[in-house]
C-alpha cells in the first residue's frame, strides 16, 4: 500500500477507534446528530412547540461531547485505571444531563412577538464558557506534564487534528452531496431536499469522529509513535509561522508603538471601538502565535519571543490610559468590560512570558479559564456589572437634576444642559437594550423610545458622540416622521381612496365613480422620492399637484438630524386640495427625509395613508 493510501486508511481507522477511546464524547455527538435529524424531519409548524426542547438538547449534547473529551483525556493521561475511565465517561453523561436541566428549567426566556420560550443569551454564554474551559483543559491534559513544551505541542496537535478532520469532512460532504444531486436529477426527481440536510448531519458526525480519532493514545505510560508525528509541525507550517505571520505581527507591533508615541506627543484621538478590536486581535493573535513558535529556533522566532512581551507591556500601558478615559466619559459598558478582561489576560501573560518563558503557557491557559468563568458569574459577569455601573451613573445624574426621589421618576423642572441630557440619554439607551439585565423598578423598559423618554423625563433624547472618531459630522442625516394617533373627522368627505401600494415599482392608480363621471387618481414617485398626484375626471385632468413645495415645508420645519424619529400632528402630515370639481384631504402615515451630506443629495419617502375626497356640485 502506497503512503497516501496508508495515511487515508489510518485516518478512518482512527475514526473507528474513537468510538472505543472516547465513548461518552462520541455518544453525545451521535445524540446531537439524532436530534438534528428529528428537526430536519419535522417541518417548522410541527417543530416550533418543541424548538426550545431541541435547542436545550443540542446545547447539552455539545457541552457533553467537549466535557467528556477533557474528562476522558485527563483520566487516561493522569491515572489510567479502569475505574477512572468509567468515572470520566459517567462525568461526561452527568455534565450533559446537568446542562440540559439547567437550560430547560432556568435558561429559557420569552422574546417579544414569540409564542414559545427560547434559550436566553446569558444561559447560552455560560454554556459556551464551560465549553471553552473544557477545550483548554483538554489541551492541558493532552500535553505531556513533564515536558515544558507539552502544552504548546498539544495545542498544535489539536489544531492539526481539527484541520485534517475538516478537510476530510468537506471532501466527504462534497462527494456525497454530488452523488445525491446526480440521483435527484437523473433517477428520482421527487427526492426531498431534506436528504442534503441529512447528509450534512452525517458528514458532521463523521468529521467529529475523525477529529477524535487523530489523537494519539493518551494512556499514562503508553508509548504511541503517533504522538510525535501528530505534534510535529510540517515544513510548510514552519514557513507560514516563521516567515509570514511573525513579520506581520511584528509590523503590527511597530504600528501600535508608533500610535502610542503619537498619542503622547500629538494627542491623536482614536475610536475606542476600533482600539478595542485591534488590541483584542493583537493580544489573542500574538499569544497564540507565541505558543505556535515556542519551539522554533529561527532568528525571526527568537526575535519575536524577545520583542512581543516587552512591546505588549508598553502598548498595554497606553491601552489602559485609553480605557480609563473611556470609563470617565461613559462608564463601564460591555465593550469596556471585554476590553478590561482581555487587558488582564494580556498583561498577566506578558509578565509570565518574561519571567517563565515557555513554561508560562499552562498558567496563561488557566488564567484564560478563570476569566472565562468570571465573565458569566452573577453580579460580576458581563451581563450584570456594566448594568449595575450604568444604573448608578443614571441614578446619580437624575438625582442631581431632582428627577429621581425615593424610586419615583419625575420630569425635569427645567431643561438640563446638553452634556447632562446626552449622558442621561446614553445611560438610558444602554440599559434599555441590555439583555438579561436586572433593572430598578422605576426604569421603564420602553424608556429609550422617543415619546416615552420625553414624557417621563421632560426633554428629548440628546446624542453627543463620546468616541472622538464618531464625533465628526456624519455623512448621512435623516428625519422619520410618523402620524400621531388621532381621530380624523371625515363627515365632509364621501370617499377614502388608497393611493399607493408601498412596494409597487410603477405608477399606482385608483378609480372612483361619482355623479359627474369616473375619477382616476394617479400617484407617481420621481427619482428623488417626491411624489405627484394627478386626478382625472373621465380622462380629463382636473388637478395636478407636485408635492415639492409640501416637501420643502416639511424639510424646513423638521430639519434632518442623526436618524431622528418623531411624531407629527395631522396638520403637518396632511395636505388640503380643492378646485371647482372636488375637495380633498391627503393624509400621510409616514414621511422620511434622508440627506447625503457629502454629496448634497436629498431623498424623500412619502407613504400616503388615505385621500379623503368630496365631489362638489
Coordinates of C-alpha atoms in Angstrom, one line a residue:
X1 CA 0.0 0.0 0.0
X2 CA 1.4 3.4 -1.0
X3 CA 2.0 6.1 1.7
X4 CA -1.0 8.2 0.7
X5 CA -3.5 5.2 0.8
X6 CA -1.9 4.2 4.1
X7 CA -2.4 7.6 5.5
X8 CA -6.1 7.7 4.5
X9 CA -6.6 4.2 5.9
X10 CA -5.1 5.3 9.2
X11 CA -7.4 8.3 9.4
X12 CA -10.5 6.1 9.1
X13 CA -9.1 3.5 11.4
X14 CA -8.6 6.3 13.9
X15 CA -12.2 7.4 13.5
X16 CA -13.5 3.9 14.3
X17 CA -11.1 3.8 17.2
X18 CA -12.6 7.0 18.6
X19 CA -15.8 5.1 19.5
X20 CA -13.8 3.0 21.9
X21 CA -11.4 5.7 23.2
X22 CA -14.0 8.4 23.8
X23 CA -17.4 6.6 24.1
X24 CA -19.2 9.4 26.0
X25 CA -18.0 12.1 23.7
X26 CA -18.9 10.2 20.5
X27 CA -22.2 9.2 22.2
X28 CA -23.1 12.9 22.7
X29 CA -22.1 13.7 19.1
X30 CA -24.3 10.8 17.9
X31 CA -27.2 12.1 20.1
X32 CA -26.6 15.6 18.7
X33 CA -26.9 14.2 15.2
X34 CA -30.1 12.3 16.0
X35 CA -31.8 15.4 17.4
X36 CA -30.7 17.3 14.3
X37 CA -32.3 14.5 12.1
X38 CA -35.5 14.8 14.0
X39 CA -35.6 18.5 13.5
X40 CA -34.9 18.0 9.8
X41 CA -37.8 15.6 9.5
X42 CA -40.3 17.9 11.3
X43 CA -41.4 20.9 9.3
X44 CA -41.4 24.2 11.2
X45 CA -45.1 24.3 12.2
X46 CA -44.7 20.9 13.9
X47 CA -41.3 21.7 15.2
X48 CA -42.0 25.1 16.7
X49 CA -43.6 23.9 20.0
X50 CA -40.6 21.7 20.6
X51 CA -37.9 24.2 19.4
X52 CA -36.8 25.2 22.9
X53 CA -36.5 21.5 23.9
X54 CA -34.4 20.7 20.8
X55 CA -32.2 23.7 21.5
X56 CA -31.6 22.6 25.1
X57 CA -30.7 19.1 23.9
X58 CA -28.3 20.4 21.2
X59 CA -26.5 22.7 23.7
X60 CA -26.4 19.9 26.3
X61 CA -25.0 17.3 23.9
X62 CA -22.4 19.8 22.5
X63 CA -21.3 20.5 26.1
X64 CA -21.3 16.8 26.9
X65 CA -19.1 16.0 23.9
X66 CA -16.4 18.6 24.8
X67 CA -16.5 18.0 28.5
X68 CA -16.2 14.2 28.0
X69 CA -13.2 14.7 25.8
X70 CA -11.5 16.6 28.5
X71 CA -12.5 14.3 31.3
X72 CA -11.5 11.1 29.5
X73 CA -8.2 12.6 28.4
X74 CA -7.5 13.6 32.0
X75 CA -8.4 10.2 33.3
X76 CA -6.2 8.4 30.8
X77 CA -3.2 10.7 30.9
X78 CA -3.0 11.2 34.6
X79 CA -4.4 7.9 36.2
X80 CA -5.2 5.2 33.6
X81 CA -7.2 2.7 35.5
X82 CA -10.4 1.0 34.5
X83 CA -12.4 2.8 37.3
X84 CA -11.1 6.3 36.3
X85 CA -12.0 5.7 32.7
X86 CA -15.6 4.7 33.7
X87 CA -15.9 7.6 36.1
X88 CA -14.7 10.0 33.4
X89 CA -17.4 8.8 30.9
X90 CA -20.1 8.9 33.6
X91 CA -19.0 12.5 34.4
X92 CA -19.5 13.4 30.8
X93 CA -23.0 11.9 30.9
X94 CA -23.7 13.8 34.2
X95 CA -22.4 17.1 32.6
X96 CA -24.8 16.6 29.7
X97 CA -27.8 16.0 32.0
X98 CA -26.9 18.9 34.2
X99 CA -26.6 21.2 31.3
X100 CA -29.9 20.1 29.8
X101 CA -31.7 20.6 33.1
X102 CA -30.1 23.9 33.8
X103 CA -31.1 25.2 30.4
X104 CA -34.6 23.7 30.3
X105 CA -35.6 24.7 33.8
X106 CA -33.8 28.1 34.3
X107 CA -32.3 29.1 30.9
X108 CA -35.4 30.0 29.0
X109 CA -36.7 33.4 28.1
X110 CA -39.7 34.8 26.2
X111 CA -38.9 37.2 23.4
X112 CA -41.4 39.9 22.2
X113 CA -43.7 38.5 19.5
X114 CA -42.6 34.9 20.0
X115 CA -45.1 32.4 21.4
X116 CA -42.6 29.9 22.8
X117 CA -39.6 30.1 25.0
X118 CA -36.0 30.4 23.7
X119 CA -32.7 30.0 25.4
X120 CA -31.5 33.3 26.9
X121 CA -28.2 34.8 25.7
X122 CA -26.8 34.6 29.2
X123 CA -27.6 30.9 29.5
X124 CA -26.0 30.2 26.1
X125 CA -22.9 32.2 27.0
X126 CA -22.5 30.3 30.2
X127 CA -22.6 27.0 28.3
X128 CA -20.1 28.5 25.8
X129 CA -17.8 29.5 28.6
X130 CA -18.0 25.9 30.1
X131 CA -17.1 24.5 26.6
X132 CA -14.2 26.9 26.2
X133 CA -12.8 25.9 29.6
X134 CA -13.3 22.2 28.7
X135 CA -11.3 22.7 25.5
X136 CA -8.5 24.4 27.3
X137 CA -8.4 21.7 30.0
X138 CA -8.4 19.1 27.3
X139 CA -5.2 20.6 25.7
X140 CA -3.7 20.8 29.2
X141 CA -4.3 17.1 29.8
X142 CA -3.2 16.2 26.3
X143 CA 0.2 17.8 26.8
X144 CA 2.9 15.7 28.4
X145 CA 3.1 17.0 32.0
X146 CA 6.9 16.7 32.4
X147 CA 7.7 18.4 29.2
X148 CA 7.9 22.2 29.4
X149 CA 6.7 22.4 25.7
X150 CA 3.9 19.9 26.4
X151 CA 1.1 22.5 26.3
X152 CA 2.2 24.2 23.1
X153 CA 2.8 20.8 21.3
X154 CA -0.7 19.6 22.4
X155 CA -2.2 22.9 21.2
X156 CA -0.7 22.5 17.8
X157 CA -1.8 18.8 17.7
X158 CA -5.4 20.0 18.4
X159 CA -5.2 22.5 15.6
X160 CA -3.7 19.9 13.2
X161 CA -6.4 17.3 14.1
X162 CA -9.1 19.9 13.6
X163 CA -8.0 20.9 10.1
X164 CA -7.3 17.4 8.9
X165 CA -10.8 16.4 10.1
X166 CA -12.2 19.5 8.4
X167 CA -10.6 18.7 5.1
X168 CA -11.8 15.1 5.1
X169 CA -15.2 16.2 6.2
X170 CA -15.6 18.7 3.4
X171 CA -14.4 16.1 0.8
X172 CA -16.9 13.6 2.2
X173 CA -19.7 16.2 2.1
X174 CA -18.9 17.3 -1.4
X175 CA -18.7 13.8 -2.7
X176 CA -22.0 12.5 -1.1
X177 CA -23.8 15.7 -2.0
X178 CA -22.7 15.3 -5.6
X179 CA -24.0 11.7 -5.7
X180 CA -27.3 12.7 -4.2
X181 CA -27.7 15.5 -6.7
X182 CA -27.0 13.2 -9.6
X183 CA -29.6 10.8 -8.2
X184 CA -32.1 13.6 -7.9
X185 CA -31.6 14.9 -11.4
X186 CA -31.1 11.6 -13.3
X187 CA -33.1 9.0 -11.4
X188 CA -35.5 10.4 -8.8
X189 CA -36.7 13.9 -9.5
X190 CA -39.1 14.0 -6.4
X191 CA -36.3 13.4 -3.9
X192 CA -36.7 15.7 -0.9
X193 CA -34.2 18.4 -0.3
X194 CA -34.1 17.2 3.3
X195 CA -31.8 14.5 2.0
X196 CA -29.0 17.1 1.7
X197 CA -29.6 18.2 5.3
X198 CA -29.3 14.5 6.5
X199 CA -26.0 14.3 4.5
X200 CA -24.6 17.4 6.2
X201 CA -25.6 15.9 9.6
X202 CA -23.9 12.6 9.0
X203 CA -20.8 14.3 7.5
X204 CA -20.5 16.4 10.6
X205 CA -20.7 13.3 12.8
X206 CA -18.1 11.6 10.8
X207 CA -15.9 14.7 10.8
X208 CA -16.0 14.8 14.6
X209 CA -15.1 11.1 14.7
X210 CA -12.1 11.8 12.5
X211 CA -11.1 14.7 14.8
X212 CA -11.1 12.5 17.9
X213 CA -9.5 9.6 16.1
X214 CA -6.5 11.5 15.0
X215 CA -5.3 12.0 18.6
X216 CA -2.7 9.5 19.9
X217 CA -3.1 7.1 22.8
X218 CA -3.2 9.4 25.9
X219 CA -2.9 6.5 28.4
X220 CA -0.4 7.0 31.1
X221 CA 2.8 5.0 30.4
X222 CA 1.9 4.1 26.8
X223 CA 4.4 4.8 24.0
X224 CA 2.4 5.8 21.0
X225 CA 4.6 6.6 18.0
X226 CA 1.8 8.6 16.5
X227 CA 2.1 11.3 19.2
X228 CA 5.4 12.6 17.9
X229 CA 4.0 12.7 14.3
X230 CA 0.8 14.4 15.5
X231 CA 2.7 17.1 17.4
X232 CA 5.4 17.7 14.7
X233 CA 4.9 20.8 12.6
X234 CA 5.3 20.2 8.9
X235 CA 7.8 22.3 7.0
X236 CA 5.1 24.5 5.3
X237 CA 3.7 25.3 8.7
X238 CA 7.1 26.4 10.0
X239 CA 7.5 28.6 6.9
X240 CA 4.0 30.0 7.4
X241 CA 4.6 30.9 11.0
X242 CA 8.2 31.9 10.8
X243 CA 8.4 33.9 7.5
X244 CA 4.9 35.2 7.1
X245 CA 3.0 35.5 10.3
X246 CA 5.8 36.7 12.5
X247 CA 6.7 39.6 10.3
X248 CA 3.0 40.6 10.1
X249 CA 2.6 40.6 13.9
X250 CA 6.0 42.5 14.3
X251 CA 4.8 45.1 11.9
X252 CA 1.5 45.5 13.8
X253 CA 3.6 45.8 17.0
X254 CA 5.5 48.7 15.3
X255 CA 2.3 50.4 14.2
X256 CA 0.9 50.2 17.8
X257 CA 4.1 51.5 19.2
X258 CA 4.0 54.5 16.8
X259 CA 0.4 55.1 17.8
X260 CA 1.4 55.1 21.4
X261 CA 4.1 57.7 20.7
X262 CA 1.8 59.8 18.5
X263 CA -0.8 59.8 21.2
X264 CA 1.6 61.2 23.8
X265 CA 3.2 63.9 21.7
X266 CA 0.3 64.9 19.3
X267 CA -2.7 63.9 21.4
X268 CA -4.1 61.9 18.5
X269 CA -7.6 60.6 19.2
X270 CA -8.7 57.1 18.2
X271 CA -12.0 55.4 18.4
X272 CA -12.3 53.2 21.4
X273 CA -14.3 50.6 19.5
X274 CA -11.6 50.4 16.9
X275 CA -8.8 50.4 19.5
X276 CA -10.5 47.5 21.4
X277 CA -10.9 45.4 18.3
X278 CA -7.3 46.0 17.2
X279 CA -5.9 45.3 20.6
X280 CA -8.0 42.2 21.1
X281 CA -6.8 40.8 17.7
X282 CA -3.2 41.7 18.6
X283 CA -3.3 40.3 22.0
X284 CA -5.1 37.0 21.3
X285 CA -3.3 36.5 18.0
X286 CA 0.1 37.4 19.4
X287 CA -0.2 35.0 22.3
X288 CA -1.4 32.3 20.0
X289 CA 1.5 32.8 17.6
X290 CA 3.9 32.8 20.6
X291 CA 2.7 29.4 21.5
X292 CA 2.9 28.1 18.0
X293 CA 6.6 29.2 17.5
X294 CA 7.6 28.3 21.1
X295 CA 9.9 25.5 19.7
X296 CA 11.2 27.3 16.7
X297 CA 14.9 28.1 16.5
X298 CA 14.9 30.6 13.6
X299 CA 16.3 34.1 14.2
X300 CA 12.9 35.6 13.5
X301 CA 11.2 33.3 16.0
X302 CA 13.7 34.1 18.7
X303 CA 13.4 37.9 17.9
X304 CA 9.6 37.6 18.2
X305 CA 9.8 35.8 21.5
X306 CA 12.0 38.6 22.9
X307 CA 10.2 41.5 21.5
X308 CA 6.5 40.6 21.8
X309 CA 6.2 40.6 25.7
X310 CA 8.1 43.8 26.2
X311 CA 6.3 45.7 23.3
X312 CA 3.0 44.4 24.5
X313 CA 3.5 45.8 28.0
X314 CA 4.3 49.2 26.5
X315 CA 1.2 49.1 24.3
X316 CA -0.9 47.8 27.2
X317 CA 0.0 50.8 29.3
X318 CA -1.4 53.2 26.7
X319 CA -4.4 51.0 26.2
X320 CA -5.0 51.3 30.0
X321 CA -4.9 55.1 29.6
X322 CA -7.5 54.9 26.8
X323 CA -9.9 52.7 28.7
X324 CA -9.6 55.0 31.8
X325 CA -10.6 57.9 29.6
X326 CA -13.5 55.9 28.2
X327 CA -14.7 54.9 31.7
X328 CA -14.6 58.6 32.7
X329 CA -16.6 59.6 29.7
X330 CA -19.4 57.0 29.6
X331 CA -18.8 54.5 32.4
X332 CA -18.4 50.7 32.2
X333 CA -20.2 49.1 29.3
X334 CA -19.9 45.7 27.6
X335 CA -17.2 46.8 25.2
X336 CA -15.1 48.2 28.1
X337 CA -15.8 45.1 30.2
X338 CA -14.5 42.8 27.5
X339 CA -11.6 45.1 26.8
X340 CA -10.6 45.0 30.5
X341 CA -10.7 41.2 30.6
X342 CA -8.5 40.9 27.5
X343 CA -6.2 43.6 29.0
X344 CA -5.8 41.5 32.2
X345 CA -5.1 38.3 30.2
X346 CA -2.6 40.1 28.0
X347 CA -0.8 41.8 30.9
X348 CA -0.6 38.7 33.0
X349 CA 0.6 36.7 30.0
X350 CA 3.4 39.1 29.1
X351 CA 4.7 39.2 32.6
X352 CA 4.6 35.4 32.8
X353 CA 6.4 35.0 29.5
X354 CA 9.1 37.4 30.5
X355 CA 9.7 35.5 33.8
X356 CA 8.9 31.9 32.9
X357 CA 9.4 31.8 29.1
X358 CA 7.7 28.7 27.6
X359 CA 6.8 27.3 31.0
X360 CA 4.3 30.1 31.3
X361 CA 1.8 28.7 28.8
X362 CA 0.0 26.4 31.2
X363 CA -0.6 29.3 33.7
X364 CA -1.7 31.5 30.9
X365 CA -4.3 28.9 29.8
X366 CA -5.5 28.6 33.4
X367 CA -5.8 32.4 33.6
X368 CA -7.9 32.4 30.4
X369 CA -10.2 29.7 32.1
X370 CA -10.6 31.8 35.2
X371 CA -11.5 34.9 33.2
X372 CA -14.0 33.0 31.0
X373 CA -15.8 31.8 34.1
X374 CA -15.6 35.2 35.8
X375 CA -17.3 36.8 32.8
X376 CA -20.5 34.9 33.3
X377 CA -20.8 34.9 37.1
X378 CA -23.7 36.6 38.8
X379 CA -23.1 40.1 40.0
X380 CA -19.7 40.5 38.3
X381 CA -20.4 39.0 34.9
X382 CA -20.7 40.9 31.6
X383 CA -24.4 40.9 31.9
X384 CA -24.5 42.3 35.5
X385 CA -21.6 44.5 36.4
X386 CA -21.9 47.0 33.4
X387 CA -25.6 47.3 34.1
X388 CA -25.0 48.0 37.8
X389 CA -22.5 50.7 36.9
X390 CA -24.8 52.3 34.4
X391 CA -27.7 52.2 36.8
X392 CA -25.6 54.0 39.4
X393 CA -24.5 56.5 36.8
X394 CA -28.1 57.2 35.7
X395 CA -29.4 57.5 39.2
X396 CA -26.6 60.0 40.1
X397 CA -27.5 62.1 37.1
X398 CA -31.2 62.0 37.8
X399 CA -30.9 62.7 41.5
X400 CA -28.6 65.6 40.7
X401 CA -31.3 67.1 38.5
X402 CA -34.1 66.4 41.1
X403 CA -35.7 63.9 38.8
X404 CA -35.5 60.8 41.0
X405 CA -36.6 60.7 44.6
X406 CA -37.4 57.5 46.5
X407 CA -37.7 55.4 43.4
X408 CA -40.1 57.9 41.8
X409 CA -39.1 59.3 38.4
X410 CA -40.4 62.8 37.6
X411 CA -39.9 65.0 34.5
X412 CA -37.2 67.7 34.8
X413 CA -38.4 71.1 36.1
X414 CA -36.2 72.8 33.5
X415 CA -34.2 71.5 30.5
X416 CA -30.8 70.3 31.7
X417 CA -27.7 71.4 29.8
X418 CA -26.7 69.5 26.7
X419 CA -23.9 67.4 28.4
X420 CA -26.3 66.1 31.1
X421 CA -29.0 65.3 28.6
X422 CA -26.6 63.4 26.5
X423 CA -25.3 61.4 29.4
X424 CA -28.8 60.5 30.6
X425 CA -29.7 59.5 27.0
X426 CA -26.6 57.4 26.7
X427 CA -27.2 55.5 30.0
X428 CA -30.9 55.0 29.3
X429 CA -30.2 53.7 25.8
X430 CA -27.7 51.2 27.1
X431 CA -29.9 49.9 30.0
X432 CA -33.0 49.6 27.8
X433 CA -31.1 47.5 25.3
X434 CA -29.2 45.4 27.9
X435 CA -30.2 41.7 27.7
X436 CA -30.8 39.6 30.9
X437 CA -30.4 42.8 33.0
X438 CA -32.0 43.4 36.4
X439 CA -33.2 47.0 36.2
X440 CA -34.7 49.1 39.0
X441 CA -38.5 49.3 39.4
X442 CA -38.6 52.9 38.3
X443 CA -36.9 52.2 34.9
X444 CA -39.5 51.7 32.1
X445 CA -38.2 49.1 29.6
X446 CA -39.5 51.4 26.8
X447 CA -37.7 54.5 28.2
X448 CA -35.4 54.5 25.1
X449 CA -38.4 55.2 22.9
X450 CA -38.5 58.9 22.0
X451 CA -42.1 59.7 23.1
X452 CA -41.8 57.7 26.3
X453 CA -38.4 59.3 27.1
X454 CA -39.8 62.8 26.6
X455 CA -42.9 62.1 28.6
X456 CA -41.2 60.7 31.6
X457 CA -38.0 62.9 31.6
X458 CA -39.3 66.1 30.2
X459 CA -36.9 66.6 27.4
X460 CA -35.9 65.0 24.1
X461 CA -33.2 62.4 23.7
X462 CA -29.8 64.1 23.0
X463 CA -26.9 62.4 21.4
X464 CA -23.3 63.5 21.6
X465 CA -20.6 61.1 20.4
X466 CA -18.2 60.4 23.3
X467 CA -16.0 58.4 20.9
X468 CA -13.8 61.0 19.2
X469 CA -13.8 59.2 15.8
X470 CA -17.6 59.3 15.7
X471 CA -17.8 63.0 16.9
X472 CA -17.1 64.2 13.3
X473 CA -20.2 65.2 11.3
X474 CA -21.9 62.1 10.0
X475 CA -22.2 61.5 6.3
X476 CA -25.9 60.8 6.4
X477 CA -28.7 62.6 8.2
X478 CA -32.3 61.6 8.4
X479 CA -35.7 62.5 9.9
X480 CA -38.5 59.9 10.2
X481 CA -42.0 61.4 10.8
X482 CA -45.0 59.3 11.8
X483 CA -48.6 60.4 12.1
X484 CA -49.5 60.8 15.8
X485 CA -52.6 58.7 16.8
X486 CA -55.6 61.0 16.3
X487 CA -59.2 60.7 15.0
X488 CA -59.9 62.4 11.7
X489 CA -63.4 63.9 11.0
X490 CA -64.5 62.5 7.6
X491 CA -68.1 63.7 7.6
X492 CA -67.4 66.3 4.9
X493 CA -65.9 63.7 2.6
X494 CA -67.5 60.9 0.5
X495 CA -64.7 58.5 -0.3
X496 CA -61.4 57.4 1.3
X497 CA -59.0 56.5 -1.6
X498 CA -56.0 54.3 -1.0
X499 CA -53.4 55.8 -3.4
X500 CA -50.2 53.7 -3.2
X501 CA -49.0 50.1 -3.0
X502 CA -46.0 50.7 -0.8
X503 CA -43.9 48.2 -2.7
X504 CA -45.0 49.0 -6.2
X505 CA -42.3 49.9 -8.7
X506 CA -44.7 51.6 -11.3
X507 CA -47.4 54.3 -11.2
X508 CA -50.2 53.4 -8.8
X509 CA -53.8 54.2 -9.9
X510 CA -57.2 54.1 -8.2
X511 CA -60.7 54.9 -9.6
X512 CA -64.0 56.2 -8.1
X513 CA -67.4 56.5 -9.9
X514 CA -69.1 59.7 -8.9
X515 CA -72.1 61.8 -10.1
X516 CA -70.0 63.7 -12.7
X517 CA -68.2 60.6 -14.0
X518 CA -65.3 58.4 -13.2
X519 CA -62.4 59.8 -11.2
X520 CA -58.9 58.4 -11.7
X521 CA -56.1 59.0 -9.2
X522 CA -52.5 58.6 -10.4
X523 CA -49.7 58.6 -7.7
X524 CA -46.3 59.0 -9.3
X525 CA -43.0 58.9 -7.4
X526 CA -39.9 60.5 -9.0
X527 CA -36.3 59.6 -8.6
X528 CA -35.8 61.8 -5.6
X529 CA -38.8 60.4 -3.9
X530 CA -41.1 63.5 -4.2
X531 CA -44.5 62.3 -5.5
X532 CA -47.0 63.9 -7.8
X533 CA -50.8 63.4 -7.6
X534 CA -52.9 63.6 -10.7
X535 CA -56.7 63.4 -10.7
X536 CA -58.6 62.8 -13.9
X537 CA -62.4 63.1 -14.5
X538 CA -63.4 61.0 -17.5
X539 CA -59.8 61.0 -18.7
X540 CA -59.6 64.8 -18.4
X541 CA -57.0 66.2 -15.9
X542 CA -58.8 68.3 -13.3
X543 CA -55.9 68.5 -10.8
X544 CA -52.2 68.0 -11.0
X545 CA -50.2 68.6 -7.8
X546 CA -46.5 68.2 -7.4
X547 CA -45.5 67.9 -3.7
X548 CA -42.2 69.7 -4.0
X549 CA -43.4 72.7 -2.1
X550 CA -45.0 70.5 0.6
X551 CA -41.7 68.6 0.9
X552 CA -39.8 71.8 1.3
X553 CA -42.1 73.0 4.1
X554 CA -41.6 69.7 5.9
X555 CA -37.9 70.0 5.5
X556 CA -37.9 73.5 6.9
X557 CA -40.0 72.6 9.9
X558 CA -38.3 69.2 10.6
X559 CA -34.7 69.6 9.5
X560 CA -33.0 66.2 9.2
X561 CA -30.8 65.1 12.2
X562 CA -28.9 61.9 13.0
X563 CA -31.5 59.3 12.4
X564 CA -34.2 61.2 14.4
X565 CA -37.7 59.7 14.8
X566 CA -40.6 62.0 15.6
X567 CA -44.3 62.1 15.7
X568 CA -46.0 64.9 13.8
X569 CA -49.6 66.1 14.1
X570 CA -52.3 65.9 11.5
X571 CA -51.7 69.5 10.3
X572 CA -48.1 68.7 9.3
X573 CA -48.9 65.2 7.9
X574 CA -51.7 66.3 5.6
X575 CA -52.3 68.4 2.5
X576 CA -55.6 70.1 1.5
X577 CA -56.5 70.3 -2.2
X578 CA -59.5 72.0 -3.7
X579 CA -60.8 73.2 -7.1
X580 CA -64.2 73.7 -8.8
X581 CA -64.8 69.9 -9.0
X582 CA -63.5 68.4 -5.8
X583 CA -62.3 69.0 -2.3
X584 CA -59.7 66.5 -1.0
X585 CA -57.5 65.9 2.1
X586 CA -54.4 63.9 1.6
X587 CA -53.1 62.3 4.8
X588 CA -49.7 60.7 5.2
X589 CA -48.8 57.9 7.7
X590 CA -45.1 58.3 7.3
X591 CA -42.6 60.8 5.8
X592 CA -38.9 60.2 5.6
X593 CA -36.1 62.6 4.5
X594 CA -32.6 61.3 4.1
X595 CA -29.7 63.6 3.3
X596 CA -26.3 62.6 2.0
X597 CA -24.2 65.4 3.4
X598 CA -21.1 64.5 1.5
X599 CA -22.8 64.5 -2.0
X600 CA -25.5 67.0 -1.2
X601 CA -28.3 64.6 -2.2
X602 CA -31.7 64.5 -0.6
X603 CA -34.0 61.6 -0.8
X604 CA -37.7 61.6 0.3
X605 CA -40.2 58.9 1.0
X606 CA -43.9 59.7 1.4
X607 CA -46.3 57.0 2.5
X608 CA -49.9 58.2 1.9
X609 CA -52.5 56.9 4.4
X610 CA -55.6 57.9 2.5
X611 CA -57.0 60.6 0.2
X612 CA -60.4 61.8 1.5
X613 CA -62.5 63.1 -1.4
X614 CA -65.7 65.0 -1.8
X615 CA -67.3 65.8 -5.1
X616 CA -68.5 69.4 -5.4
X617 CA -71.8 70.3 -7.1

